[in-house]
Amino acid sequence: MDSKFTINIIDKFGKNIDAMQIDDKIWGQEINEDLLHRAVVTSLANKRAGTASTKTRKYVSGGGRKPWRQKGTGRARAGSIRSPLWRGGGVVFGPHPRDFACALPKKMRRKALINSLVLKLNENKLTVIDDIKIEKPKTKEMI
């Protein structure tokens, strides 16, 4: 039993020209919300730059010599003026550049795309445009 869905085909002026029958085998399936969520999270993670960085005491310039001798001054012992305890010192556990990229298997990506299109079809937000021929690439013509 082949049931069919119908999508309207519109021209570049937004008028209905024709209707298109689409097969129930692909467009009538259940939506896997977990898969859609995973695809969205993967896409957003892949967009992240991961460029946040801080300098540890290793990378802060200066601090090569001991600020005062070890004993006899009455002050706490100190080995460098670039210690994290000091103003102008390094950051202890700050962020460093890293890669947030994660992969989604090809079959899961394809299934997620189909699921998202089925979701748009169910919400009546899927439109088929017949043909767009634009003389000049202008926003006014696209509108």
PDB file of N, CA, C and O in Angstrom, residues 57 65-80 86:
ATOM      1  N   ARG A  57      53.374  29.715  33.985  1.00  0.00           N
ATOM      2  CA  ARG A  57      54.607  30.359  34.429  1.00  0.00           C
ATOM      3  C   ARG A  57      55.764  30.046  33.491  1.00  0.00           C
ATOM      4  O   ARG A  57      56.740  30.769  33.440  1.00  0.00           O
ATOM      5  N   ARG A  65      65.650  35.038  37.762  1.00  0.00           N
ATOM      6  CA  ARG A  65      66.452  34.912  38.985  1.00  0.00           C
ATOM      7  C   ARG A  65      65.566  34.931  40.211  1.00  0.00           C
ATOM      8  O   ARG A  65      64.423  35.373  40.173  1.00  0.00           O
ATOM      9  N   LYS A  66      66.122  34.483  41.311  1.00  0.00           N
ATOM     10  CA  LYS A  66      65.425  34.446  42.587  1.00  0.00           C
ATOM     11  C   LYS A  66      65.265  35.890  43.101  1.00  0.00           C
ATOM     12  O   LYS A  66      66.213  36.654  43.106  1.00  0.00           O
ATOM     13  N   PRO A  67      64.056  36.302  43.532  1.00  0.00           N
ATOM     14  CA  PRO A  67      63.854  37.702  43.918  1.00  0.00           C
ATOM     15  C   PRO A  67      64.625  38.115  45.185  1.00  0.00           C
ATOM     16  O   PRO A  67      65.053  39.255  45.294  1.00  0.00           O
ATOM     17  N   TRP A  68      64.772  37.238  46.153  1.00  0.00           N
ATOM     18  CA  TRP A  68      65.618  37.489  47.334  1.00  0.00           C
ATOM     19  C   TRP A  68      66.139  36.170  47.850  1.00  0.00           C
ATOM     20  O   TRP A  68      65.654  35.112  47.453  1.00  0.00           O
ATOM     21  N   ARG A  69      67.119  36.250  48.706  1.00  0.00           N
ATOM     22  CA  ARG A  69      67.745  35.024  49.188  1.00  0.00           C
ATOM     23  C   ARG A  69      66.766  34.168  49.981  1.00  0.00           C
ATOM     24  O   ARG A  69      65.747  34.673  50.461  1.00  0.00           O
ATOM     25  N   GLN A  70      67.111  32.911  50.120  1.00  0.00           N
ATOM     26  CA  GLN A  70      66.209  31.920  50.716  1.00  0.00           C
ATOM     27  C   GLN A  70      65.944  32.211  52.195  1.00  0.00           C
ATOM     28  O   GLN A  70      64.813  32.126  52.628  1.00  0.00           O
ATOM     29  N   LYS A  71      66.998  32.546  52.974  1.00  0.00           N
ATOM     30  CA  LYS A  71      66.828  32.677  54.416  1.00  0.00           C
ATOM     31  C   LYS A  71      67.318  34.040  54.903  1.00  0.00           C
ATOM     32  O   LYS A  71      68.129  34.691  54.252  1.00  0.00           O
ATOM     33  N   GLY A  72      66.785  34.458  56.037  1.00  0.00           N
ATOM     34  CA  GLY A  72      67.308  35.634  56.718  1.00  0.00           C
ATOM     35  C   GLY A  72      66.589  36.930  56.448  1.00  0.00           C
ATOM     36  O   GLY A  72      66.880  37.933  57.093  1.00  0.00           O
ATOM     37  N   THR A  73      65.632  36.967  55.537  1.00  0.00           N
ATOM     38  CA  THR A  73      64.964  38.235  55.239  1.00  0.00           C
ATOM     39  C   THR A  73      63.699  38.401  56.060  1.00  0.00           C
ATOM     40  O   THR A  73      63.171  39.509  56.181  1.00  0.00           O
ATOM     41  N   GLY A  74      63.160  37.323  56.577  1.00  0.00           N
ATOM     42  CA  GLY A  74      61.901  37.387  57.306  1.00  0.00           C
ATOM     43  C   GLY A  74      60.680  37.261  56.407  1.00  0.00           C
ATOM     44  O   GLY A  74      59.556  37.209  56.885  1.00  0.00           O
ATOM     45  N   ARG A  75      60.878  37.223  55.129  1.00  0.00           N
ATOM     46  CA  ARG A  75      59.778  37.053  54.174  1.00  0.00           C
ATOM     47  C   ARG A  75      59.663  35.596  53.768  1.00  0.00           C
ATOM     48  O   ARG A  75      60.564  34.794  54.014  1.00  0.00           O
ATOM     49  N   ALA A  76      58.575  35.264  53.144  1.00  0.00           N
ATOM     50  CA  ALA A  76      58.383  33.893  52.673  1.00  0.00           C
ATOM     51  C   ALA A  76      59.361  33.608  51.555  1.00  0.00           C
ATOM     52  O   ALA A  76      59.745  34.496  50.797  1.00  0.00           O
ATOM     53  N   ARG A  77      59.777  32.353  51.458  1.00  0.00           N
ATOM     54  CA  ARG A  77      60.714  31.993  50.398  1.00  0.00           C
ATOM     55  C   ARG A  77      60.039  32.121  49.034  1.00  0.00           C
ATOM     56  O   ARG A  77      58.855  31.830  48.889  1.00  0.00           O
ATOM     57  N   ALA A  78      60.773  32.583  48.038  1.00  0.00           N
ATOM     58  CA  ALA A  78      60.245  32.775  46.697  1.00  0.00           C
ATOM     59  C   ALA A  78      61.321  32.431  45.697  1.00  0.00           C
ATOM     60  O   ALA A  78      62.484  32.783  45.877  1.00  0.00           O
ATOM     61  N   GLY A  79      60.929  31.741  44.631  1.00  0.00           N
ATOM     62  CA  GLY A  79      61.905  31.342  43.629  1.00  0.00           C
ATOM     63  C   GLY A  79      61.805  32.137  42.341  1.00  0.00           C
ATOM     64  O   GLY A  79      62.737  32.185  41.563  1.00  0.00           O
ATOM     65  N   SER A  80      60.637  32.765  42.099  1.00  0.00           N
ATOM     66  CA  SER A  80      60.451  33.493  40.851  1.00  0.00           C
ATOM     67  C   SER A  80      59.368  34.544  41.037  1.00  0.00           C
ATOM     68  O   SER A  80      58.409  34.335  41.791  1.00  0.00           O
ATOM     69  N   TRP A  86      51.879  35.448  42.464  1.00  0.00           N
ATOM     70  CA  TRP A  86      52.290  36.842  42.317  1.00  0.00           C
ATOM     71  C   TRP A  86      51.499  37.529  41.222  1.00  0.00           C
ATOM     72  O   TRP A  86      51.083  36.913  40.234  1.00  0.00           O
TER      73      TRP A  86
END
